[in-house]
Tab-separated table of C-alpha atoms in Angstrom:
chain	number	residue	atom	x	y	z
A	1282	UNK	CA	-23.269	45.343	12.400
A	1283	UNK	CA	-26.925	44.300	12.527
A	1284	UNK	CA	-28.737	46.067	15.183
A	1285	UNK	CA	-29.880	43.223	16.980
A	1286	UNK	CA	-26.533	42.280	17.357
A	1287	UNK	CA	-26.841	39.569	15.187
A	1288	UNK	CA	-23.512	39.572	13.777
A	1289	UNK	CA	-21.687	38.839	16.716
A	1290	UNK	CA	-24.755	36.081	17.339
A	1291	UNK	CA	-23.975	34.750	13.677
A	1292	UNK	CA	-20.206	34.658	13.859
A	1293	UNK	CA	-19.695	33.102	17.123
A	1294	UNK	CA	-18.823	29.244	15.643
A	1295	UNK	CA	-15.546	31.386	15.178
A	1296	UNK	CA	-14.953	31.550	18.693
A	1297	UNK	CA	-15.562	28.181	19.148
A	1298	UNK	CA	-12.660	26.676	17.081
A	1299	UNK	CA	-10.310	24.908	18.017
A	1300	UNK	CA	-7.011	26.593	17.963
A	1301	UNK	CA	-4.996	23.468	18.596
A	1302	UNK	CA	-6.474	22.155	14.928
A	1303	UNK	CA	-7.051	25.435	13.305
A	1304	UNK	CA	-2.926	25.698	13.000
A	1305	UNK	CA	-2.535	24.429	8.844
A	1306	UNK	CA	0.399	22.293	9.817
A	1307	UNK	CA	-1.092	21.126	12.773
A	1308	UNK	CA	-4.806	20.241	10.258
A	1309	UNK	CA	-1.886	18.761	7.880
A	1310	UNK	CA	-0.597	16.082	10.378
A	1311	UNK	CA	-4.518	15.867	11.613
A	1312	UNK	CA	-5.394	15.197	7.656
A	1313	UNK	CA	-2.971	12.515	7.576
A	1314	UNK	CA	-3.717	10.538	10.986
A	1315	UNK	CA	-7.193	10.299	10.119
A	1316	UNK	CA	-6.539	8.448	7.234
A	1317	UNK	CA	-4.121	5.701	7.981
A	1318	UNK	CA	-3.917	3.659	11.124
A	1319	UNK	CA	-1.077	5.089	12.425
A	1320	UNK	CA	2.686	5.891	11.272
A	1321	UNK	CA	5.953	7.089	12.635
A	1322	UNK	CA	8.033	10.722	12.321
A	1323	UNK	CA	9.888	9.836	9.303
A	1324	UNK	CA	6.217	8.984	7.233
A	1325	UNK	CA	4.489	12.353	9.004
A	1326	UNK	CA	7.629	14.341	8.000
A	1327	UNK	CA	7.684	12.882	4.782
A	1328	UNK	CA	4.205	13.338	4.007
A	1329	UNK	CA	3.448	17.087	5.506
A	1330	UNK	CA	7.476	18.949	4.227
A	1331	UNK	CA	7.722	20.112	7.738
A	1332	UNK	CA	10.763	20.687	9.432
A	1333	UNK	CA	11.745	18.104	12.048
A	1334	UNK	CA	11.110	20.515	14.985
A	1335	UNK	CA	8.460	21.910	13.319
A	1336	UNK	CA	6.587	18.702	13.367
A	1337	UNK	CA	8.137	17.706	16.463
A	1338	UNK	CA	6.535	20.846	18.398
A	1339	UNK	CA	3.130	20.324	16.615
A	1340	UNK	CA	2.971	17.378	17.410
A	1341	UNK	CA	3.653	17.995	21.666
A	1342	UNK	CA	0.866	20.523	20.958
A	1343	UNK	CA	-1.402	17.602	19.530
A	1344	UNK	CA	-0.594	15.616	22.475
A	1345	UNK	CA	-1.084	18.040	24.945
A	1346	UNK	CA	-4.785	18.285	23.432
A	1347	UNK	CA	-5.316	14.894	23.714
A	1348	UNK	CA	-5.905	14.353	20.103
A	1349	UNK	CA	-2.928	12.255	19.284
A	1350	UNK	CA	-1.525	9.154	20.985
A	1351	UNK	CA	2.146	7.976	20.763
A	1352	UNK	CA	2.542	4.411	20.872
A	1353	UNK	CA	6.228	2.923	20.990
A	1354	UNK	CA	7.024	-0.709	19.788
A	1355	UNK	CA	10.474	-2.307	18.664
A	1356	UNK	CA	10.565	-3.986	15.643
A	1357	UNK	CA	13.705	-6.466	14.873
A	1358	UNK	CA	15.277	-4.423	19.017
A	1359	UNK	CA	14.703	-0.777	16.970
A	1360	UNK	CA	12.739	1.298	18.901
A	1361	UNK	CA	9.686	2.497	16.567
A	1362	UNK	CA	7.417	5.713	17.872
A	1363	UNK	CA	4.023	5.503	16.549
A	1364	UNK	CA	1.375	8.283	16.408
A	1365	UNK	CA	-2.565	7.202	16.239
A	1366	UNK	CA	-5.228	9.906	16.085
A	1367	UNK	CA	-7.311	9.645	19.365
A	1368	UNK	CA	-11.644	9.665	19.948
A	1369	UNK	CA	-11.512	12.628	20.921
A	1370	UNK	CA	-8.771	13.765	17.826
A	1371	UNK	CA	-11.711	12.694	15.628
A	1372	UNK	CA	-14.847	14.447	17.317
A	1373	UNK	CA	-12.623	17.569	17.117
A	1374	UNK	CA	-11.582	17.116	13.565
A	1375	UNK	CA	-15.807	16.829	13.108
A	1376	UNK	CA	-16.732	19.552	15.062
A	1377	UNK	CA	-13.686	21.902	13.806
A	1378	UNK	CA	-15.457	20.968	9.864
A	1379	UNK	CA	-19.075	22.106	11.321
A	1380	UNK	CA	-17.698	25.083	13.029
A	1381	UNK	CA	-15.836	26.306	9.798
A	1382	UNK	CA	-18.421	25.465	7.746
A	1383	UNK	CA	-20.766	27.872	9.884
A	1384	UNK	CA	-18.368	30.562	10.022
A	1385	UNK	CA	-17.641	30.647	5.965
A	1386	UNK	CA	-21.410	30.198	5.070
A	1387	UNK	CA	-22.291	33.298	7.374
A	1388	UNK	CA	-19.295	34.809	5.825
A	1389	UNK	CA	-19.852	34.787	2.393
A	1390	UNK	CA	-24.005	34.656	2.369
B	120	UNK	CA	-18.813	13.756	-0.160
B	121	UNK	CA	-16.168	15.671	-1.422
B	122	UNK	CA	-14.490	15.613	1.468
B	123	UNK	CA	-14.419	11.780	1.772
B	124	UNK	CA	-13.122	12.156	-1.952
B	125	UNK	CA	-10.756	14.574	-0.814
B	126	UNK	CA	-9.484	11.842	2.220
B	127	UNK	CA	-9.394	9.204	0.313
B	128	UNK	CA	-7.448	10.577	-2.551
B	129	UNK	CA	-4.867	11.693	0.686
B	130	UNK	CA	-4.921	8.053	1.732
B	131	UNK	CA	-4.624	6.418	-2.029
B	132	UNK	CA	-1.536	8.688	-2.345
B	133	UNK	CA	0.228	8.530	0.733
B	134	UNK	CA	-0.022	4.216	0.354
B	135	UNK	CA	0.946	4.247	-3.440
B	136	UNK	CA	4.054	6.588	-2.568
B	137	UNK	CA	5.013	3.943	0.024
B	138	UNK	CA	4.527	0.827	-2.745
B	139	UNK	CA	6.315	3.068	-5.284
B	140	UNK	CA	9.703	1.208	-3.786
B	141	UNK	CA	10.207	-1.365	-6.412
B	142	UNK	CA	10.802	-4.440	-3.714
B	143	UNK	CA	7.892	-6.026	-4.447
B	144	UNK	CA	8.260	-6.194	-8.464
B	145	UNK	CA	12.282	-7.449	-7.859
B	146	UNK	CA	11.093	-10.386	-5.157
B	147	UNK	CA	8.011	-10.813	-7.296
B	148	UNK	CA	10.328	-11.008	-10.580
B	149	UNK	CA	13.275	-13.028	-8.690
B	150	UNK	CA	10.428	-16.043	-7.948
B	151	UNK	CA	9.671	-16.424	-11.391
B	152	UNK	CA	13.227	-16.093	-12.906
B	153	UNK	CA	13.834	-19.126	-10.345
B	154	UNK	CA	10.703	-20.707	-11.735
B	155	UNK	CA	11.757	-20.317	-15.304
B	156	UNK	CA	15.173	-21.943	-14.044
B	157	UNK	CA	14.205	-24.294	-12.234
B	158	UNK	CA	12.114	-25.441	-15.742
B	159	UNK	CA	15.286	-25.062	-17.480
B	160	UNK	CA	17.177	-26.698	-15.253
B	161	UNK	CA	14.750	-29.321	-13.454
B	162	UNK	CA	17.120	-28.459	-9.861
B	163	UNK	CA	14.920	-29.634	-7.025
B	164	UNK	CA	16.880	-27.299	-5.154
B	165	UNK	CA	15.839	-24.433	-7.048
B	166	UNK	CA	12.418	-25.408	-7.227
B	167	UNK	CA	12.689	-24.687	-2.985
B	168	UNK	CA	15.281	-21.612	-3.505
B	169	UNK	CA	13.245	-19.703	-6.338
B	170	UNK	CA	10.190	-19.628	-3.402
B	171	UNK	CA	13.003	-17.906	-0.901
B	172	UNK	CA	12.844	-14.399	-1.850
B	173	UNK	CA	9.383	-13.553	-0.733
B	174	UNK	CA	10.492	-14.088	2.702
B	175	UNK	CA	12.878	-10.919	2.590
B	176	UNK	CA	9.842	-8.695	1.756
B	177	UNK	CA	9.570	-7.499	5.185
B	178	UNK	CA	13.295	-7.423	6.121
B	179	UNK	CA	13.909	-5.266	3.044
B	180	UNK	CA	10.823	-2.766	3.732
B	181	UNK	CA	12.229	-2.233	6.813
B	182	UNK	CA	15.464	-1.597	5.881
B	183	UNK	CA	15.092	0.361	2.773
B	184	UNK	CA	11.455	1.948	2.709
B	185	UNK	CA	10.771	3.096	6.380
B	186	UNK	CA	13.918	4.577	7.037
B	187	UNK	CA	13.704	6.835	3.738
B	188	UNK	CA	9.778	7.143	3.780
B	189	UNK	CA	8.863	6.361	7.389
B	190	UNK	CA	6.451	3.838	8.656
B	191	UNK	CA	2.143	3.601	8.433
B	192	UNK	CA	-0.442	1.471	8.852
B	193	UNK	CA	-3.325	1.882	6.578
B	194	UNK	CA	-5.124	-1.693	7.235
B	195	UNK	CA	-8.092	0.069	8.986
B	196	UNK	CA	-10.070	2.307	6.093
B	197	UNK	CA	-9.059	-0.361	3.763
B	198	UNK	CA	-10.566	-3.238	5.354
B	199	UNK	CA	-13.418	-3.644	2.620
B	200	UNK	CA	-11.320	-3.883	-0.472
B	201	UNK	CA	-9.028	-5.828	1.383
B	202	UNK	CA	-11.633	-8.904	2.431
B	203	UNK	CA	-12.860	-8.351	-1.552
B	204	UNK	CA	-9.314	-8.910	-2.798
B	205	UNK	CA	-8.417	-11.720	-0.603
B	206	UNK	CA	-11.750	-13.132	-1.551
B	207	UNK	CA	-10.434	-13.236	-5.083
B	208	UNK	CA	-7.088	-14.453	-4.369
B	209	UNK	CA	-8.263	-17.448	-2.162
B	210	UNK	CA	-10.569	-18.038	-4.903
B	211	UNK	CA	-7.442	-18.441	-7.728
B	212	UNK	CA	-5.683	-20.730	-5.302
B	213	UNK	CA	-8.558	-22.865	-4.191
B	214	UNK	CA	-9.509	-23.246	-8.208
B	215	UNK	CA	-5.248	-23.840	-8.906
B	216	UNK	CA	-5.732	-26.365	-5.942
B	217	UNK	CA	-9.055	-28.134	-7.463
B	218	UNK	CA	-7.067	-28.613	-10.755
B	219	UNK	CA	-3.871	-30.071	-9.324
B	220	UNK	CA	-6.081	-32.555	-7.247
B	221	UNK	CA	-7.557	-33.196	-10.422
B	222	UNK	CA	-5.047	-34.082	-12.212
B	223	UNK	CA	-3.405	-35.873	-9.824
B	224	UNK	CA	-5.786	-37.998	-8.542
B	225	UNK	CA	-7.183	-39.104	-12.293
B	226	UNK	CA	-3.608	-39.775	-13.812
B	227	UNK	CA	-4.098	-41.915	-16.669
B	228	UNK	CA	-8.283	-41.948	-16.115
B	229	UNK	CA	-8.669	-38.477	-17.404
B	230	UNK	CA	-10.561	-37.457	-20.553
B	231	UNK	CA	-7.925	-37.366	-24.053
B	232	UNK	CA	-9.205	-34.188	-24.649
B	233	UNK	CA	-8.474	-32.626	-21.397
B	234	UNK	CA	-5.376	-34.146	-21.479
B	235	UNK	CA	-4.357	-32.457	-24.789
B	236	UNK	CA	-5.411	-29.499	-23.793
B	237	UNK	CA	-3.230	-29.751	-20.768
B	238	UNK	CA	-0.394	-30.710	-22.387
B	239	UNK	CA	-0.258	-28.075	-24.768
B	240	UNK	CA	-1.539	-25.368	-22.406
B	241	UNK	CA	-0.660	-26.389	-19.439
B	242	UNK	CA	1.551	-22.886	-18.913
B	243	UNK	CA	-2.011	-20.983	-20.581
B	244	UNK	CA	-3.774	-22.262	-17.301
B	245	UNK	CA	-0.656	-21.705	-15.062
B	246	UNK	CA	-0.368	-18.002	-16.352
B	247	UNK	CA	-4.158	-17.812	-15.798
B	248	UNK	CA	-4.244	-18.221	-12.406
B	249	UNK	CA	-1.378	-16.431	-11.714
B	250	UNK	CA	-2.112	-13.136	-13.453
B	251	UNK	CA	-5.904	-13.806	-11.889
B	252	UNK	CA	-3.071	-13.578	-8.812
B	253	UNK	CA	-2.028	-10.843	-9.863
B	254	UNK	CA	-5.434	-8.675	-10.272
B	255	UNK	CA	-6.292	-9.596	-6.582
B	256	UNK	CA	-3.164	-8.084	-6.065
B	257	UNK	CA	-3.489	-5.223	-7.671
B	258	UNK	CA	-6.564	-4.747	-6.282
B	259	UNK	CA	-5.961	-5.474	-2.840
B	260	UNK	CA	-2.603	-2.773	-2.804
B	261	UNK	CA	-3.921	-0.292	-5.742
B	262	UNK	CA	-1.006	-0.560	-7.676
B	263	UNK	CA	-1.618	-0.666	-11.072
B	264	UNK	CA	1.642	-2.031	-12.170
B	265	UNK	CA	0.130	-5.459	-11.177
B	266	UNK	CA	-2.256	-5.221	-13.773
B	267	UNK	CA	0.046	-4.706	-16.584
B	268	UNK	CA	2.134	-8.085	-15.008
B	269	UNK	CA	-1.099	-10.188	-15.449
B	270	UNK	CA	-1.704	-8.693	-19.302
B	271	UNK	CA	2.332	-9.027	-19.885
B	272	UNK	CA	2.240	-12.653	-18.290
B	273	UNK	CA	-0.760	-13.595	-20.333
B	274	UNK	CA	0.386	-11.846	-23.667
B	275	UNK	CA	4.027	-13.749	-23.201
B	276	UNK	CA	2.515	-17.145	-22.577
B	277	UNK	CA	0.192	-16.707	-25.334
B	278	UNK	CA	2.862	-15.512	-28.161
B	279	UNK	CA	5.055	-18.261	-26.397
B	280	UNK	CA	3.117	-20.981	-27.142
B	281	UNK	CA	1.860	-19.704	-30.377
B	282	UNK	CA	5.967	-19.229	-31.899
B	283	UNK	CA	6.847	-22.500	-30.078
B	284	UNK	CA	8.888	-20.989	-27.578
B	285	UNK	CA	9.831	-22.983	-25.152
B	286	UNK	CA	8.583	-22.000	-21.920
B	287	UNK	CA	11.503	-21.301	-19.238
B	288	UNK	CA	12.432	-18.580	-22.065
B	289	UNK	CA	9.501	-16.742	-21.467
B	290	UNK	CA	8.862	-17.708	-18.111
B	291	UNK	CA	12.256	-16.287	-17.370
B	292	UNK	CA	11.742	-12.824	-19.809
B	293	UNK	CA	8.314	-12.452	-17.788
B	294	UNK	CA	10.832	-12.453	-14.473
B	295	UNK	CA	13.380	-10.407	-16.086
B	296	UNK	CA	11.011	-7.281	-16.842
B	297	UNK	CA	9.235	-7.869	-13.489
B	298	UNK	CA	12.906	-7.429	-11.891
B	299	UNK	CA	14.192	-4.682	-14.265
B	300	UNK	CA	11.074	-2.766	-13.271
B	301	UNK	CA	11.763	-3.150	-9.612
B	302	UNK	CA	14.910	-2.349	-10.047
B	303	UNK	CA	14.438	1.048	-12.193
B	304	UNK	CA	11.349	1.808	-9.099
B	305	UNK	CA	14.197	1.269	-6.381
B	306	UNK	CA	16.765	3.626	-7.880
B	307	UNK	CA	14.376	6.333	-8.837
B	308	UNK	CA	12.798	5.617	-4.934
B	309	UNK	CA	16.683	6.125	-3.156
B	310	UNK	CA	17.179	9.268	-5.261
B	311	UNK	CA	14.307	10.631	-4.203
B	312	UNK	CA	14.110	9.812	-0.708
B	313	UNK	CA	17.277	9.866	1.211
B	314	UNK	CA	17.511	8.090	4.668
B	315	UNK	CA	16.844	10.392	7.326
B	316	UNK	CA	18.805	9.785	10.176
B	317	UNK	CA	16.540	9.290	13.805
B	318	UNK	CA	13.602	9.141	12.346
B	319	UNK	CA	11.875	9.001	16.000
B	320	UNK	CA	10.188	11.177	17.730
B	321	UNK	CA	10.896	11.105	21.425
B	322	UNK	CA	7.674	12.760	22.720
């Protein structure tokens, strides 16, 4: 530990992220909404190999946080549930890539 | 930079994977087999019915693709290649347009040469235009596939007319391997996704 206390100055980005994103499945479905437009279960489940309740309960956690929006639409009277990364989704995607990037550099300098 | 890379490459590969069904190369191939027949045949009613299969495109993604592979939208990062592509492909059909005015409004007024040269190779400027069809395609969905159609359609029409072949033949081979290739893309794409059942997510 420095004496000035520097390390815990240095190393505080770590308390700043974002444990809803810092999750790897949860960065996984985050990855893939900020990509595409939107898409349904099936495509998210497809694309990350989660379980279904695994995704399922990441996903509520998402929501909760505000960073992913469900959108629901029928298409030829079949209900369709459609997830879209939100603003605020994306601002925390950016400032989860700053903080990490901090917290490595100081890391491994 | 990498990491737009890194997103992109996620974004290439999750819309190729969804493409990788095959429906579009067995509607694609099914229009020109009823093109070659309808040569073969001269049917006015398959000159309408080999048009009729592109309308099931959407139908059969949503019947076969999204319940195996789920449902996206990827319009909105691809909005650049997309105007590019369409750009091309409005170009091909305004310049197939131009010609067929052309031709029809000249009739017997236009040039001997031109009309030699569009009597032997009328299917060389036909095949033109669509495998110039085909690259905006291809790049407009990034499948590659659709280049290899315009060099196959091109090559075919070319050895056609150079062995005398006469065109519905390879009009309808150029269909057959477009629809064979579908097909082998759907089979591999139901083996390796299986429907899964309530695919929604009731948040």
């Amino acid at each position: 530990m420095k004496p000035d206390g520097g390390l815990e100055r240095d190393l505080r980005p770590i308390e700043e992220i974002d444990p809803a994103i810092h999750a790897p499945a949860r960065l996984m479905i985050l990855a893939y909404l900020s990509v595409i437009d939107s898409a349904d279960f099936t495509f998210l489940l497809n694309q990350t190999g989660l379980t279904r309740g695994n995704l399922s309960s990441h996903i509520g956690k998402l929501e909760d946080a505000g960073y992913v929006k469900v959108k629901k639409e029928f298409v030829e009277r079949i209900p369709r549930t459609l997830y879209r990364l939100t603003t605020s989704g994306r601002k925390a995607i950016a400032r989860y890539k700053e903080n990490m990037q901090q917290v490595l550099e100081e890391l491994l300098d | 930079m990498k990491e737009k890379q890194a997103f992109d490459r996620l974004r290439r590969r999750a819309y190729l994977e969804y493409h990788q069904d095959g429906v579009l190369d067995i509607l694609i191939g099914l229009c020109v087999i009823g093109f070659g027949l309808n040569m073969l045949t001269d049917s006015s009613a398959l000159s309408i019915l080999s048009w009729m299969p592109i309308i099931f495109y959407v139908p059969l993604k949503n019947r076969i693709t999204v319940p195996r592979f789920g449902f996206a939208r990827f319009d909105s990062d691809r909005s650049r290649s997309v105007r590019v592509s369409k750009g091309i492909l409005s170009g091909v059909l305004m310049l197939g347009l131009l010609i067929g005015v052309y031709v029809f409004t000249v009739g017997d007024k236009m040039p001997p040469a031109f009309e030699v040269f569009l009597q032997k190779y009328h299917m060389l400027v036909l095949g033109g235009l669509a495998s110039l069809a085909f690259v905006g395609a291809a790049a407009v969905t990034g499948l590659k596939r659709l280049y290899a159609y315009a060099a196959l359609m091109l090559t075919l029409i070319i050895v056609g007319i150079e062995f005398g072949i006469r065109t519905p033949y390879y009009v309808i081979a150029i269909g057959s391997i477009m629809l064979l290739t579908g097909l082998w893309l759907l089979i591999r794409f139901l083996q390796n996704h299986p429907v899964i059942a309530d695919g929604t997510h009731e948040a």
